[in-house]
Amino acid sequence: QVQLVESGGGLAQAGGSLRLSCVTSGSIVRINAMAWYRQAPGNQRELLATITSGGRANVADAVKGRFTISRENAKNMVYLQMNSLKVEDTAVYYCNANVLTSTLRTMDYWGKGTLVTVSS
């Protein structure tokens, strides 16, 4: 009923930048909070940043000052601007959205992930 698709991942050099995008589509009544997570091999999935429907953002300490989350509600889009990339940022990055659907149920939905690889 709801699909999320990430884009913008790929290869980057340490110190460089990437911008990840995620579009949400389907039987959407309202998108509440959106978020970005990442997961490196052998690690737990890590919450990076959240943003409310009104644009209030929170960023995890591990990436604060380097990563910025934003959204465009009219496009059902959320973005993650990643600057000053480090090798340890290498991971699969996942988009998440809490969505009220046409069935009048609120659920969290996930994208399939996009791989970010940072080389030195």
mmCIF file of the C-alpha atoms, coordinates in Angstrom:
data_MODEL
# 
_entry.id   MODEL 
# 
loop_
_atom_site.group_PDB 
_atom_site.id 
_atom_site.type_symbol 
_atom_site.label_atom_id 
_atom_site.label_alt_id 
_atom_site.label_comp_id 
_atom_site.label_asym_id 
_atom_site.label_entity_id 
_atom_site.label_seq_id 
_atom_site.pdbx_PDB_ins_code 
_atom_site.Cartn_x 
_atom_site.Cartn_y 
_atom_site.Cartn_z 
_atom_site.occupancy 
_atom_site.B_iso_or_equiv 
_atom_site.pdbx_formal_charge 
_atom_site.auth_seq_id 
_atom_site.auth_comp_id 
_atom_site.auth_asym_id 
_atom_site.auth_atom_id 
_atom_site.pdbx_PDB_model_num 
ATOM 1   C CA . GLN A 1 1   ? 0.000  0.000  0.000  1.00 0.00 ? 1   GLN A CA 1 
ATOM 2   C CA . VAL A 1 2   ? 2.915  2.352  0.749  1.00 0.00 ? 2   VAL A CA 1 
ATOM 3   C CA . GLN A 1 3   ? 6.312  2.289  -0.901 1.00 0.00 ? 3   GLN A CA 1 
ATOM 4   C CA . LEU A 1 4   ? 9.522  4.142  -0.097 1.00 0.00 ? 4   LEU A CA 1 
ATOM 5   C CA . VAL A 1 5   ? 12.368 4.392  -2.593 1.00 0.00 ? 5   VAL A CA 1 
ATOM 6   C CA . GLU A 1 6   ? 15.805 5.747  -1.702 1.00 0.00 ? 6   GLU A CA 1 
ATOM 7   C CA . SER A 1 7   ? 18.258 7.193  -4.170 1.00 0.00 ? 7   SER A CA 1 
ATOM 8   C CA . GLY A 1 8   ? 21.578 9.003  -4.156 1.00 0.00 ? 8   GLY A CA 1 
ATOM 9   C CA . GLY A 1 9   ? 23.811 6.371  -2.639 1.00 0.00 ? 9   GLY A CA 1 
ATOM 10  C CA . GLY A 1 10  ? 27.080 5.321  -4.170 1.00 0.00 ? 10  GLY A CA 1 
ATOM 11  C CA . LEU A 1 11  ? 30.788 5.922  -3.821 1.00 0.00 ? 11  LEU A CA 1 
ATOM 12  C CA . ALA A 1 12  ? 32.311 8.969  -2.186 1.00 0.00 ? 12  ALA A CA 1 
ATOM 13  C CA . GLN A 1 13  ? 35.730 10.012 -0.991 1.00 0.00 ? 13  GLN A CA 1 
ATOM 14  C CA . ALA A 1 14  ? 36.432 10.808 2.627  1.00 0.00 ? 14  ALA A CA 1 
ATOM 15  C CA . GLY A 1 15  ? 35.700 14.481 3.155  1.00 0.00 ? 15  GLY A CA 1 
ATOM 16  C CA . GLY A 1 16  ? 33.199 14.538 0.329  1.00 0.00 ? 16  GLY A CA 1 
ATOM 17  C CA . SER A 1 17  ? 29.430 14.908 0.261  1.00 0.00 ? 17  SER A CA 1 
ATOM 18  C CA . LEU A 1 18  ? 26.364 12.996 -0.852 1.00 0.00 ? 18  LEU A CA 1 
ATOM 19  C CA . ARG A 1 19  ? 22.668 13.785 -0.734 1.00 0.00 ? 19  ARG A CA 1 
ATOM 20  C CA . LEU A 1 20  ? 20.245 10.923 -0.251 1.00 0.00 ? 20  LEU A CA 1 
ATOM 21  C CA . SER A 1 21  ? 16.620 11.254 -1.333 1.00 0.00 ? 21  SER A CA 1 
ATOM 22  C CA . CYS A 1 22  ? 13.555 9.197  -0.477 1.00 0.00 ? 22  CYS A CA 1 
ATOM 23  C CA . VAL A 1 23  ? 10.098 9.419  -2.015 1.00 0.00 ? 23  VAL A CA 1 
ATOM 24  C CA . THR A 1 24  ? 7.002  7.918  -0.415 1.00 0.00 ? 24  THR A CA 1 
ATOM 25  C CA . SER A 1 25  ? 4.037  6.833  -2.547 1.00 0.00 ? 25  SER A CA 1 
ATOM 26  C CA . GLY A 1 26  ? 0.834  4.849  -2.233 1.00 0.00 ? 26  GLY A CA 1 
ATOM 27  C CA . SER A 1 27  ? -2.464 5.178  -0.401 1.00 0.00 ? 27  SER A CA 1 
ATOM 28  C CA . ILE A 1 28  ? -1.317 8.041  1.787  1.00 0.00 ? 28  ILE A CA 1 
ATOM 29  C CA . VAL A 1 29  ? -3.623 10.111 3.921  1.00 0.00 ? 29  VAL A CA 1 
ATOM 30  C CA . ARG A 1 30  ? -0.853 11.740 5.938  1.00 0.00 ? 30  ARG A CA 1 
ATOM 31  C CA . ILE A 1 31  ? 2.867  11.251 6.436  1.00 0.00 ? 31  ILE A CA 1 
ATOM 32  C CA . ASN A 1 32  ? 3.875  11.895 10.021 1.00 0.00 ? 32  ASN A CA 1 
ATOM 33  C CA . ALA A 1 33  ? 7.519  11.652 11.056 1.00 0.00 ? 33  ALA A CA 1 
ATOM 34  C CA . MET A 1 34  ? 10.195 10.552 8.597  1.00 0.00 ? 34  MET A CA 1 
ATOM 35  C CA . ALA A 1 35  ? 13.647 9.278  9.449  1.00 0.00 ? 35  ALA A CA 1 
ATOM 36  C CA . TRP A 1 36  ? 16.954 7.998  8.170  1.00 0.00 ? 36  TRP A CA 1 
ATOM 37  C CA . TYR A 1 37  ? 18.720 4.939  9.563  1.00 0.00 ? 37  TYR A CA 1 
ATOM 38  C CA . ARG A 1 38  ? 21.883 3.111  8.591  1.00 0.00 ? 38  ARG A CA 1 
ATOM 39  C CA . GLN A 1 39  ? 23.289 -0.352 9.127  1.00 0.00 ? 39  GLN A CA 1 
ATOM 40  C CA . ALA A 1 40  ? 26.871 -1.449 8.671  1.00 0.00 ? 40  ALA A CA 1 
ATOM 41  C CA . PRO A 1 41  ? 27.764 -5.145 8.355  1.00 0.00 ? 41  PRO A CA 1 
ATOM 42  C CA . GLY A 1 42  ? 27.585 -6.889 11.718 1.00 0.00 ? 42  GLY A CA 1 
ATOM 43  C CA . ASN A 1 43  ? 26.001 -3.876 13.414 1.00 0.00 ? 43  ASN A CA 1 
ATOM 44  C CA . GLN A 1 44  ? 22.550 -2.927 14.627 1.00 0.00 ? 44  GLN A CA 1 
ATOM 45  C CA . ARG A 1 45  ? 20.451 -0.564 12.581 1.00 0.00 ? 45  ARG A CA 1 
ATOM 46  C CA . GLU A 1 46  ? 21.271 2.936  13.815 1.00 0.00 ? 46  GLU A CA 1 
ATOM 47  C CA . LEU A 1 47  ? 18.881 5.889  13.924 1.00 0.00 ? 47  LEU A CA 1 
ATOM 48  C CA . LEU A 1 48  ? 20.531 8.910  12.322 1.00 0.00 ? 48  LEU A CA 1 
ATOM 49  C CA . ALA A 1 49  ? 17.898 11.609 12.071 1.00 0.00 ? 49  ALA A CA 1 
ATOM 50  C CA . THR A 1 50  ? 14.171 12.265 12.379 1.00 0.00 ? 50  THR A CA 1 
ATOM 51  C CA . ILE A 1 51  ? 11.931 15.031 11.123 1.00 0.00 ? 51  ILE A CA 1 
ATOM 52  C CA . THR A 1 52  ? 8.310  15.760 11.966 1.00 0.00 ? 52  THR A CA 1 
ATOM 53  C CA . SER A 1 53  ? 5.631  16.776 9.492  1.00 0.00 ? 53  SER A CA 1 
ATOM 54  C CA . GLY A 1 54  ? 6.154  20.351 10.676 1.00 0.00 ? 54  GLY A CA 1 
ATOM 55  C CA . GLY A 1 55  ? 9.879  20.246 9.972  1.00 0.00 ? 55  GLY A CA 1 
ATOM 56  C CA . ARG A 1 56  ? 11.302 19.811 13.456 1.00 0.00 ? 56  ARG A CA 1 
ATOM 57  C CA . ALA A 1 57  ? 14.538 17.862 13.035 1.00 0.00 ? 57  ALA A CA 1 
ATOM 58  C CA . ASN A 1 58  ? 16.734 15.855 15.365 1.00 0.00 ? 58  ASN A CA 1 
ATOM 59  C CA . VAL A 1 59  ? 20.106 14.426 14.412 1.00 0.00 ? 59  VAL A CA 1 
ATOM 60  C CA . ALA A 1 60  ? 22.077 11.786 16.271 1.00 0.00 ? 60  ALA A CA 1 
ATOM 61  C CA . ASP A 1 61  ? 25.233 12.909 18.033 1.00 0.00 ? 61  ASP A CA 1 
ATOM 62  C CA . ALA A 1 62  ? 27.371 10.629 15.888 1.00 0.00 ? 62  ALA A CA 1 
ATOM 63  C CA . VAL A 1 63  ? 26.589 12.655 12.772 1.00 0.00 ? 63  VAL A CA 1 
ATOM 64  C CA . LYS A 1 64  ? 25.531 16.010 14.209 1.00 0.00 ? 64  LYS A CA 1 
ATOM 65  C CA . GLY A 1 65  ? 27.205 18.880 12.430 1.00 0.00 ? 65  GLY A CA 1 
ATOM 66  C CA . ARG A 1 66  ? 27.819 16.783 9.324  1.00 0.00 ? 66  ARG A CA 1 
ATOM 67  C CA . PHE A 1 67  ? 24.386 15.391 8.352  1.00 0.00 ? 67  PHE A CA 1 
ATOM 68  C CA . THR A 1 68  ? 21.180 17.378 7.841  1.00 0.00 ? 68  THR A CA 1 
ATOM 69  C CA . ILE A 1 69  ? 17.669 16.009 7.381  1.00 0.00 ? 69  ILE A CA 1 
ATOM 70  C CA . SER A 1 70  ? 14.984 17.942 5.500  1.00 0.00 ? 70  SER A CA 1 
ATOM 71  C CA . ARG A 1 71  ? 11.698 17.272 3.747  1.00 0.00 ? 71  ARG A CA 1 
ATOM 72  C CA . GLU A 1 72  ? 9.363  18.584 1.059  1.00 0.00 ? 72  GLU A CA 1 
ATOM 73  C CA . ASN A 1 73  ? 5.864  17.649 2.109  1.00 0.00 ? 73  ASN A CA 1 
ATOM 74  C CA . ALA A 1 74  ? 4.232  18.479 -1.230 1.00 0.00 ? 74  ALA A CA 1 
ATOM 75  C CA . LYS A 1 75  ? 6.504  15.925 -2.924 1.00 0.00 ? 75  LYS A CA 1 
ATOM 76  C CA . ASN A 1 76  ? 6.405  13.309 -0.134 1.00 0.00 ? 76  ASN A CA 1 
ATOM 77  C CA . MET A 1 77  ? 10.182 13.565 -0.076 1.00 0.00 ? 77  MET A CA 1 
ATOM 78  C CA . VAL A 1 78  ? 12.785 13.408 2.664  1.00 0.00 ? 78  VAL A CA 1 
ATOM 79  C CA . TYR A 1 79  ? 16.476 14.124 2.203  1.00 0.00 ? 79  TYR A CA 1 
ATOM 80  C CA . LEU A 1 80  ? 19.708 13.457 4.036  1.00 0.00 ? 80  LEU A CA 1 
ATOM 81  C CA . GLN A 1 81  ? 22.555 15.806 3.200  1.00 0.00 ? 81  GLN A CA 1 
ATOM 82  C CA . MET A 1 82  ? 25.832 14.171 4.221  1.00 0.00 ? 82  MET A CA 1 
ATOM 83  C CA . ASN A 1 83  ? 28.957 16.312 4.392  1.00 0.00 ? 83  ASN A CA 1 
ATOM 84  C CA . SER A 1 84  ? 32.498 15.645 5.589  1.00 0.00 ? 84  SER A CA 1 
ATOM 85  C CA . LEU A 1 85  ? 32.037 11.936 4.988  1.00 0.00 ? 85  LEU A CA 1 
ATOM 86  C CA . LYS A 1 86  ? 34.195 9.466  6.875  1.00 0.00 ? 86  LYS A CA 1 
ATOM 87  C CA . VAL A 1 87  ? 35.109 5.887  6.045  1.00 0.00 ? 87  VAL A CA 1 
ATOM 88  C CA . GLU A 1 88  ? 33.086 4.783  9.059  1.00 0.00 ? 88  GLU A CA 1 
ATOM 89  C CA . ASP A 1 89  ? 29.959 6.241  7.436  1.00 0.00 ? 89  ASP A CA 1 
ATOM 90  C CA . THR A 1 90  ? 30.009 3.292  5.037  1.00 0.00 ? 90  THR A CA 1 
ATOM 91  C CA . ALA A 1 91  ? 26.688 1.486  5.471  1.00 0.00 ? 91  ALA A CA 1 
ATOM 92  C CA . VAL A 1 92  ? 23.329 0.756  3.922  1.00 0.00 ? 92  VAL A CA 1 
ATOM 93  C CA . TYR A 1 93  ? 21.098 3.777  4.498  1.00 0.00 ? 93  TYR A CA 1 
ATOM 94  C CA . TYR A 1 94  ? 17.366 3.277  4.986  1.00 0.00 ? 94  TYR A CA 1 
ATOM 95  C CA . CYS A 1 95  ? 14.457 5.690  4.745  1.00 0.00 ? 95  CYS A CA 1 
ATOM 96  C CA . ASN A 1 96  ? 11.533 5.333  7.148  1.00 0.00 ? 96  ASN A CA 1 
ATOM 97  C CA . ALA A 1 97  ? 8.120  6.994  7.250  1.00 0.00 ? 97  ALA A CA 1 
ATOM 98  C CA . ASN A 1 98  ? 5.229  6.791  9.675  1.00 0.00 ? 98  ASN A CA 1 
ATOM 99  C CA . VAL A 1 99  ? 2.139  6.903  7.464  1.00 0.00 ? 99  VAL A CA 1 
ATOM 100 C CA . LEU A 1 100 ? -1.609 7.127  7.979  1.00 0.00 ? 100 LEU A CA 1 
ATOM 101 C CA . THR A 1 101 ? -3.036 5.187  5.032  1.00 0.00 ? 101 THR A CA 1 
ATOM 102 C CA . SER A 1 102 ? -6.437 5.029  3.390  1.00 0.00 ? 102 SER A CA 1 
ATOM 103 C CA . THR A 1 103 ? -7.314 2.096  5.643  1.00 0.00 ? 103 THR A CA 1 
ATOM 104 C CA . LEU A 1 104 ? -7.035 4.562  8.546  1.00 0.00 ? 104 LEU A CA 1 
ATOM 105 C CA . ARG A 1 105 ? -4.147 2.684  10.109 1.00 0.00 ? 105 ARG A CA 1 
ATOM 106 C CA . THR A 1 106 ? -0.832 4.242  11.008 1.00 0.00 ? 106 THR A CA 1 
ATOM 107 C CA . MET A 1 107 ? 2.264  2.165  10.345 1.00 0.00 ? 107 MET A CA 1 
ATOM 108 C CA . ASP A 1 108 ? 5.982  2.534  9.787  1.00 0.00 ? 108 ASP A CA 1 
ATOM 109 C CA . TYR A 1 109 ? 7.236  1.774  6.289  1.00 0.00 ? 109 TYR A CA 1 
ATOM 110 C CA . TRP A 1 110 ? 10.789 1.185  5.110  1.00 0.00 ? 110 TRP A CA 1 
ATOM 111 C CA . GLY A 1 111 ? 12.721 1.552  1.923  1.00 0.00 ? 111 GLY A CA 1 
ATOM 112 C CA . LYS A 1 112 ? 14.964 -1.234 0.697  1.00 0.00 ? 112 LYS A CA 1 
ATOM 113 C CA . GLY A 1 113 ? 18.101 0.788  1.400  1.00 0.00 ? 113 GLY A CA 1 
ATOM 114 C CA . THR A 1 114 ? 20.860 2.408  -0.594 1.00 0.00 ? 114 THR A CA 1 
ATOM 115 C CA . LEU A 1 115 ? 24.535 1.604  -0.124 1.00 0.00 ? 115 LEU A CA 1 
ATOM 116 C CA . VAL A 1 116 ? 26.960 4.394  0.712  1.00 0.00 ? 116 VAL A CA 1 
ATOM 117 C CA . THR A 1 117 ? 30.640 3.512  0.453  1.00 0.00 ? 117 THR A CA 1 
ATOM 118 C CA . VAL A 1 118 ? 33.249 6.024  1.589  1.00 0.00 ? 118 VAL A CA 1 
ATOM 119 C CA . SER A 1 119 ? 36.857 5.459  0.620  1.00 0.00 ? 119 SER A CA 1 
ATOM 120 C CA . SER A 1 120 ? 40.012 7.106  1.905  1.00 0.00 ? 120 SER A CA 1 
# 
